[in-house]
Amino acid sequence: MTKTVHDQPSLLVGRGIPNYKNITPSQINLHIPSLLKELNIQFCEIEETLDKRINSNRLLNWEEVMEPLHQLSERLRWSWGVVCHLNGVRNTPELREAHSTQQPEVVRFINRIGQSKIIHKALCTLKEQSLRELDEAQKRILDAELLSMNQRGVGLEGSDQELFNSNSEKLAELSTTFSNNVLDSTKEWSLLLAEKSQVEGLPLRALEILASSAKEAGDLKQNDNSIPTPEEGPWRLGLDMPRYLPFMTHGVNREIRELLYKAHISRASDGKLDNKKIIEQILIIRRQQAKHLGHKNW
């Protein structure tokens, strides 16, 4: 019996707007491995089917080559995209751990697809046999797929391919660490504003957000120790977009705007969250990857 959307775990629905409230770190660690296992089986079947058709000299058409690949990749894109989005906007320690635990296997599966000799041959064969029948959009999609496979190392063999794949995983890990440092640096910085002149120009909605942030931080009014209000403050400014953008857009106080801007562009550039060494590592590995593929630079 085929499962309906309502029977599926929220992380595996694969369509529409995700039910983020029902997606937990434990479910990520449970369902991403099961999804990858299923997709690996499906991919083996796709390779086997296409290999037989190529070897039997049968003409290939768009539907039998591109449709199965699109459906397979879309399932991973949707579910893993949900995990990445949650990790980016919520970023709890548990979500970070779940994301970092599952990321290597996701990268390996993506590399497996991108480095499949059978799929590459099928795409090349489809391009040779059906070029006249394809519309302009299909031609662009096909060219993009072939370019993507070339850049994922489909032409590499043996130790070169192993090193390329190892570097791919390392790049993904470094990128995640970079992002986490930026997020942590964003959370660490804040500025308490107590004077109305400091928030001049801000619309009421922005004042509400800043007052709410002050309340969450335990700030109190100086005169009577009451809780912050949008009208009277105090207001706690931060580098996250809901607080940063309104102040940079509407705030009249030039000195605070300058302070806020400089803090924003210098996030994760010193101390324990310094990203400079990570940037250097990323650039070194990117150069190695480019050379592996025969390019001068990334």
mmCIF file of N, CA and C in Angstrom, residues 103 164-177 281-287 289 298:
data_model
loop_
_atom_site.group_PDB
_atom_site.id
_atom_site.type_symbol
_atom_site.label_atom_id
_atom_site.label_comp_id
_atom_site.label_asym_id
_atom_site.label_seq_id
_atom_site.Cartn_x
_atom_site.Cartn_y
_atom_site.Cartn_z
ATOM 1 N N GLN A 103 25.594 15.146 7.540
ATOM 2 C CA GLN A 103 26.142 15.829 6.366
ATOM 3 C C GLN A 103 27.132 14.998 5.551
ATOM 4 N N PHE A 164 39.511 13.892 -4.098
ATOM 5 C CA PHE A 164 38.507 14.888 -4.443
ATOM 6 C C PHE A 164 37.287 14.753 -3.530
ATOM 7 N N ASN A 165 36.832 13.529 -3.310
ATOM 8 C CA ASN A 165 35.657 13.297 -2.473
ATOM 9 C C ASN A 165 35.932 13.635 -1.015
ATOM 10 N N SER A 166 37.131 13.300 -0.556
ATOM 11 C CA SER A 166 37.507 13.649 0.808
ATOM 12 C C SER A 166 37.519 15.157 0.997
ATOM 13 N N ASN A 167 38.034 15.863 0.003
ATOM 14 C CA ASN A 167 38.040 17.326 0.053
ATOM 15 C C ASN A 167 36.632 17.905 0.026
ATOM 16 N N SER A 168 35.739 17.260 -0.716
ATOM 17 C CA SER A 168 34.345 17.720 -0.781
ATOM 18 C C SER A 168 33.705 17.669 0.600
ATOM 19 N N GLU A 169 33.945 16.578 1.310
ATOM 20 C CA GLU A 169 33.405 16.446 2.661
ATOM 21 C C GLU A 169 34.023 17.468 3.596
ATOM 22 N N LYS A 170 35.326 17.694 3.443
ATOM 23 C CA LYS A 170 36.005 18.667 4.298
ATOM 24 C C LYS A 170 35.489 20.079 4.031
ATOM 25 N N LEU A 171 35.253 20.407 2.777
ATOM 26 C CA LEU A 171 34.698 21.725 2.438
ATOM 27 C C LEU A 171 33.326 21.927 3.064
ATOM 28 N N ALA A 172 32.498 20.900 3.020
ATOM 29 C CA ALA A 172 31.162 20.992 3.614
ATOM 30 C C ALA A 172 31.271 21.210 5.122
ATOM 31 N N GLU A 173 32.201 20.496 5.754
ATOM 32 C CA GLU A 173 32.405 20.635 7.198
ATOM 33 C C GLU A 173 32.900 22.037 7.551
ATOM 34 N N LEU A 174 33.863 22.542 6.779
ATOM 35 C CA LEU A 174 34.398 23.884 7.029
ATOM 36 C C LEU A 174 33.332 24.954 6.813
ATOM 37 N N SER A 175 32.521 24.768 5.781
ATOM 38 C CA SER A 175 31.459 25.732 5.499
ATOM 39 C C SER A 175 30.462 25.790 6.644
ATOM 40 N N THR A 176 30.125 24.629 7.205
ATOM 41 C CA THR A 176 29.195 24.588 8.338
ATOM 42 C C THR A 176 29.805 25.265 9.559
ATOM 43 N N THR A 177 31.078 24.988 9.827
ATOM 44 C CA THR A 177 31.754 25.629 10.961
ATOM 45 C C THR A 177 31.799 27.141 10.788
ATOM 46 N N GLN A 281 41.751 27.744 4.952
ATOM 47 C CA GLN A 281 41.627 26.314 4.635
ATOM 48 C C GLN A 281 40.682 26.089 3.461
ATOM 49 N N ILE A 282 39.572 26.817 3.461
ATOM 50 C CA ILE A 282 38.607 26.682 2.367
ATOM 51 C C ILE A 282 39.248 27.058 1.035
ATOM 52 N N LEU A 283 39.998 28.158 1.021
ATOM 53 C CA LEU A 283 40.638 28.611 -0.218
ATOM 54 C C LEU A 283 41.690 27.614 -0.706
ATOM 55 N N ILE A 284 42.438 27.037 0.235
ATOM 56 C CA ILE A 284 43.461 26.052 -0.141
ATOM 57 C C ILE A 284 42.810 24.819 -0.768
ATOM 58 N N ILE A 285 41.746 24.313 -0.130
ATOM 59 C CA ILE A 285 41.087 23.114 -0.648
ATOM 60 C C ILE A 285 40.377 23.406 -1.967
ATOM 61 N N ARG A 286 39.774 24.573 -2.084
ATOM 62 C CA ARG A 286 39.125 24.932 -3.349
ATOM 63 C C ARG A 286 40.141 24.962 -4.495
ATOM 64 N N ARG A 287 41.336 25.464 -4.204
ATOM 65 C CA ARG A 287 42.369 25.496 -5.248
ATOM 66 C C ARG A 287 42.766 24.075 -5.635
ATOM 67 N N GLN A 289 40.864 21.417 -5.440
ATOM 68 C CA GLN A 289 39.751 20.844 -6.190
ATOM 69 C C GLN A 289 39.752 21.332 -7.639
ATOM 70 N N TRP A 298 39.288 28.242 -8.662
ATOM 71 C CA TRP A 298 37.952 27.794 -8.281
ATOM 72 C C TRP A 298 36.870 28.453 -9.108
#
